[in-house]
Amino acid sequence: MDKVLEKRKLMIQVIKNYGVKDKNVLNAMLKIPRHLFIPRELEEHAYDDNPLQIGYNQTISQPYTTAFMLEALELKKNDKVLEIGTGSGYSAALISYITKKEVYSTEIISSLVLKAIENLKRANINNVHVICNDGCLGLKEYSPYDKILINAACPDFPEPLIKQLRDNGIILAPIGGILGQEMIKGIKKGRKLEKINLGNFIFVRLRGQYGWE
């Protein structure tokens, strides 16, 4: 068996052992090669269950964290998804594989935008739109969204994103201070969010109008 595929299968087994059960998420992680979304010098660690540096003081989340968040989003085929914090493009690639729809992903660091686009092209992913902007403001022109994923720590859910979420839609983000956050799942009911605490995490901080900068 191909050594890379074997490593990918071992990674998925670790994720399953942590309790992730969503078959769509697990299958996407089997099919999408994570090593194409990290610096080449770190490729040997691509399938370790660890976060990795991708430059510009940013990281790609550990595989379990990525799987946990995508499972919590309850992704379904034909969901329209907005992702805040493209990073290397890996989670956007997974989302696009699951939903089979256009995915809109924002990244505030222009150099990472270019890198993510390059990574997605290498992985033959052509239904992800990476846009350089302040993700806190969302992308109103493509709203409403069924699901919104925030891949960085923020003090609270940015109000523009709540407005761009469809009723009964799900928004997910690590909420809290810079040193630690709680993963909060918000389900939109009218103009309010029903919030569910999914546990403690540590993420790089959100940049932009509703972040800390």
CSV table of C-alpha atoms in Angstrom, one decimal, residues 1-210:
chain,number,residue,atom,x,y,z
A,1,MET,CA,0.0,0.0,0.0
A,2,ASP,CA,1.1,3.5,-0.7
A,3,LYS,CA,3.0,4.9,2.4
A,4,VAL,CA,1.2,8.2,2.3
A,5,LEU,CA,-2.2,6.6,2.2
A,6,GLU,CA,-1.2,4.3,5.0
A,7,LYS,CA,-0.3,7.3,7.1
A,8,ARG,CA,-3.6,8.9,6.3
A,9,LYS,CA,-5.5,5.9,7.4
A,10,LEU,CA,-3.5,5.8,10.7
A,11,MET,CA,-4.4,9.5,11.2
A,12,ILE,CA,-8.1,8.8,10.7
A,13,GLN,CA,-7.9,5.9,13.2
A,14,VAL,CA,-6.5,8.3,15.8
A,15,ILE,CA,-9.3,10.7,15.1
A,16,LYS,CA,-11.9,7.9,15.4
A,17,ASN,CA,-10.3,6.9,18.7
A,18,TYR,CA,-10.9,10.5,20.0
A,19,GLY,CA,-14.6,10.0,19.2
A,20,VAL,CA,-15.3,11.6,15.8
A,21,LYS,CA,-17.9,9.5,14.1
A,22,ASP,CA,-19.1,11.6,11.1
A,23,LYS,CA,-18.5,9.4,8.1
A,24,ASN,CA,-18.6,12.3,5.7
A,25,VAL,CA,-15.8,14.0,7.6
A,26,LEU,CA,-13.7,10.9,8.0
A,27,ASN,CA,-14.1,10.1,4.3
A,28,ALA,CA,-13.1,13.6,3.2
A,29,MET,CA,-9.9,13.4,5.4
A,30,LEU,CA,-9.1,10.1,3.7
A,31,LYS,CA,-9.5,11.5,0.2
A,32,ILE,CA,-7.9,15.0,0.6
A,33,PRO,CA,-4.1,14.8,1.0
A,34,ARG,CA,-3.2,17.0,4.0
A,35,HIS,CA,0.5,17.0,2.9
A,36,LEU,CA,-0.4,19.3,0.0
A,37,PHE,CA,-1.5,22.0,2.4
A,38,ILE,CA,1.7,22.4,4.5
A,39,PRO,CA,5.2,23.6,3.8
A,40,ARG,CA,7.2,21.0,1.9
A,41,GLU,CA,9.8,20.8,4.6
A,42,LEU,CA,7.2,19.6,7.1
A,43,GLU,CA,5.5,17.0,4.8
A,44,GLU,CA,6.9,14.0,6.8
A,45,HIS,CA,4.8,15.3,9.7
A,46,ALA,CA,1.6,15.9,7.6
A,47,TYR,CA,-0.3,13.0,9.1
A,48,ASP,CA,0.8,13.4,12.7
A,49,ASP,CA,-2.0,14.5,15.0
A,50,ASN,CA,-0.3,17.9,15.6
A,51,PRO,CA,-0.8,21.5,14.5
A,52,LEU,CA,1.9,22.7,12.1
A,53,GLN,CA,3.4,26.1,11.2
A,54,ILE,CA,2.4,27.4,7.8
A,55,GLY,CA,4.2,30.7,8.0
A,56,TYR,CA,3.1,34.3,9.0
A,57,ASN,CA,2.6,33.2,12.6
A,58,GLN,CA,-0.2,30.9,11.6
A,59,THR,CA,-0.8,27.2,11.9
A,60,ILE,CA,-2.8,24.4,10.3
A,61,SER,CA,-4.9,22.8,13.1
A,62,GLN,CA,-4.2,19.3,14.3
A,63,PRO,CA,-6.2,16.8,12.3
A,64,TYR,CA,-8.4,15.9,15.3
A,65,THR,CA,-9.4,19.5,15.9
A,66,THR,CA,-10.2,20.0,12.2
A,67,ALA,CA,-12.4,16.8,12.3
A,68,PHE,CA,-14.1,17.8,15.5
A,69,MET,CA,-15.1,21.2,14.2
A,70,LEU,CA,-16.3,19.9,10.9
A,71,GLU,CA,-18.4,17.3,12.7
A,72,ALA,CA,-19.9,19.9,14.9
A,73,LEU,CA,-20.9,22.0,11.9
A,74,GLU,CA,-23.2,19.1,10.8
A,75,LEU,CA,-22.2,19.5,7.2
A,76,LYS,CA,-24.6,18.3,4.5
A,77,LYS,CA,-24.5,18.0,0.8
A,78,ASN,CA,-25.5,21.3,-0.8
A,79,ASP,CA,-24.8,23.4,2.3
A,80,LYS,CA,-23.5,26.9,1.5
A,81,VAL,CA,-20.5,27.5,3.8
A,82,LEU,CA,-18.5,30.5,4.7
A,83,GLU,CA,-15.1,30.0,6.3
A,84,ILE,CA,-13.2,32.7,8.2
A,85,GLY,CA,-9.5,32.1,8.2
A,86,THR,CA,-8.5,30.1,5.1
A,87,GLY,CA,-4.9,29.4,6.3
A,88,SER,CA,-3.4,26.9,4.0
A,89,GLY,CA,-6.8,25.9,2.5
A,90,TYR,CA,-7.1,22.4,4.0
A,91,SER,CA,-10.4,22.7,5.9
A,92,ALA,CA,-12.0,24.6,3.0
A,93,ALA,CA,-10.9,21.6,0.8
A,94,LEU,CA,-12.6,19.2,3.2
A,95,ILE,CA,-15.7,21.2,3.4
A,96,SER,CA,-16.0,21.4,-0.4
A,97,TYR,CA,-15.6,17.7,-0.7
A,98,ILE,CA,-18.4,17.1,1.8
A,99,THR,CA,-20.9,19.7,0.5
A,100,LYS,CA,-20.1,19.4,-3.2
A,101,LYS,CA,-20.9,23.2,-3.4
A,102,GLU,CA,-19.0,26.4,-3.8
A,103,VAL,CA,-17.2,27.3,-0.5
A,104,TYR,CA,-16.4,30.9,0.3
A,105,SER,CA,-13.3,31.3,2.5
A,106,THR,CA,-11.7,34.6,3.7
A,107,GLU,CA,-8.1,35.2,4.7
A,108,ILE,CA,-6.8,38.6,5.9
A,109,ILE,CA,-3.1,37.7,5.1
A,110,SER,CA,-2.6,38.3,1.4
A,111,SER,CA,0.4,36.0,1.1
A,112,LEU,CA,-1.6,33.1,2.7
A,113,VAL,CA,-4.4,33.8,0.2
A,114,LEU,CA,-1.9,33.1,-2.7
A,115,LYS,CA,-0.5,30.1,-1.0
A,116,ALA,CA,-3.9,28.6,-0.3
A,117,ILE,CA,-5.0,29.1,-3.9
A,118,GLU,CA,-1.8,27.3,-5.0
A,119,ASN,CA,-2.4,24.5,-2.5
A,120,LEU,CA,-6.0,24.0,-3.6
A,121,LYS,CA,-4.9,23.9,-7.2
A,122,ARG,CA,-2.3,21.2,-6.4
A,123,ALA,CA,-5.1,19.2,-4.8
A,124,ASN,CA,-7.4,19.6,-7.8
A,125,ILE,CA,-10.0,21.5,-5.7
A,126,ASN,CA,-11.9,24.0,-7.9
A,127,ASN,CA,-15.0,24.9,-5.9
A,128,VAL,CA,-13.3,27.0,-3.2
A,129,HIS,CA,-13.2,30.8,-3.5
A,130,VAL,CA,-10.5,32.3,-1.4
A,131,ILE,CA,-11.0,36.0,-0.8
A,132,CYS,CA,-8.6,38.4,0.9
A,133,ASN,CA,-10.6,40.6,3.4
A,134,ASP,CA,-11.4,41.1,7.0
A,135,GLY,CA,-13.4,37.9,7.6
A,136,CYS,CA,-15.1,39.5,10.7
A,137,LEU,CA,-17.2,41.4,8.1
A,138,GLY,CA,-18.1,38.2,6.2
A,139,LEU,CA,-19.1,38.2,2.6
A,140,LYS,CA,-22.6,39.7,2.5
A,141,GLU,CA,-22.9,39.4,-1.3
A,142,TYR,CA,-23.0,35.6,-1.1
A,143,SER,CA,-25.2,35.3,2.0
A,144,PRO,CA,-27.2,33.8,3.6
A,145,TYR,CA,-25.0,30.8,4.6
A,146,ASP,CA,-26.1,27.5,6.0
A,147,LYS,CA,-22.9,27.1,8.0
A,148,ILE,CA,-20.1,29.5,9.1
A,149,LEU,CA,-16.8,28.3,10.5
A,150,ILE,CA,-14.3,30.6,12.3
A,151,ASN,CA,-10.8,29.2,12.4
A,152,ALA,CA,-9.4,31.7,14.9
A,153,ALA,CA,-10.0,32.8,18.5
A,154,CYS,CA,-12.4,35.7,18.9
A,155,PRO,CA,-13.9,37.6,21.9
A,156,ASP,CA,-17.4,36.8,20.6
A,157,PHE,CA,-19.2,36.0,17.4
A,158,PRO,CA,-18.9,39.0,15.0
A,159,GLU,CA,-22.3,40.5,14.5
A,160,PRO,CA,-22.1,40.7,10.7
A,161,LEU,CA,-21.6,36.9,10.6
A,162,ILE,CA,-24.7,36.3,12.6
A,163,LYS,CA,-26.7,38.4,10.3
A,164,GLN,CA,-25.3,36.5,7.3
A,165,LEU,CA,-26.3,33.1,8.7
A,166,ARG,CA,-29.5,31.5,7.6
A,167,ASP,CA,-32.2,30.8,10.2
A,168,ASN,CA,-31.5,27.4,11.8
A,169,GLY,CA,-28.0,27.7,10.4
A,170,ILE,CA,-24.9,26.8,12.5
A,171,ILE,CA,-21.9,29.1,13.3
A,172,LEU,CA,-18.8,27.7,15.1
A,173,ALA,CA,-15.9,29.5,16.7
A,174,PRO,CA,-13.4,29.3,19.6
A,175,ILE,CA,-14.6,32.1,21.9
A,176,GLY,CA,-12.7,33.6,24.7
A,177,GLY,CA,-9.4,35.3,25.6
A,178,ILE,CA,-6.0,35.1,23.9
A,179,LEU,CA,-4.7,32.4,26.2
A,180,GLY,CA,-7.6,29.9,25.9
A,181,GLN,CA,-11.1,29.6,24.4
A,182,GLU,CA,-14.2,27.5,24.5
A,183,MET,CA,-15.5,26.0,21.2
A,184,ILE,CA,-19.0,27.5,20.9
A,185,LYS,CA,-21.6,26.2,18.5
A,186,GLY,CA,-24.3,28.7,17.8
A,187,ILE,CA,-27.6,27.7,16.2
A,188,LYS,CA,-29.6,30.7,14.8
A,189,LYS,CA,-33.1,31.0,16.0
A,190,GLY,CA,-34.6,34.2,14.7
A,191,ARG,CA,-32.2,37.0,15.6
A,192,LYS,CA,-30.6,35.1,18.5
A,193,LEU,CA,-28.2,32.2,18.8
A,194,GLU,CA,-28.7,29.1,20.9
A,195,LYS,CA,-25.2,28.4,22.2
A,196,ILE,CA,-23.6,25.1,23.0
A,197,ASN,CA,-20.2,24.8,24.7
A,198,LEU,CA,-18.1,22.0,23.2
A,199,GLY,CA,-15.0,22.3,25.4
A,200,ASN,CA,-11.7,24.1,25.7
A,201,PHE,CA,-9.3,24.8,22.9
A,202,ILE,CA,-6.4,27.2,22.0
A,203,PHE,CA,-6.3,28.9,18.6
A,204,VAL,CA,-4.3,31.8,17.1
A,205,ARG,CA,-6.3,35.0,17.5
A,206,LEU,CA,-8.7,36.4,15.0
A,207,ARG,CA,-7.5,39.5,13.2
A,208,GLY,CA,-9.8,42.3,12.1
A,209,GLN,CA,-12.5,44.6,13.2
A,210,TYR,CA,-14.1,42.2,15.7
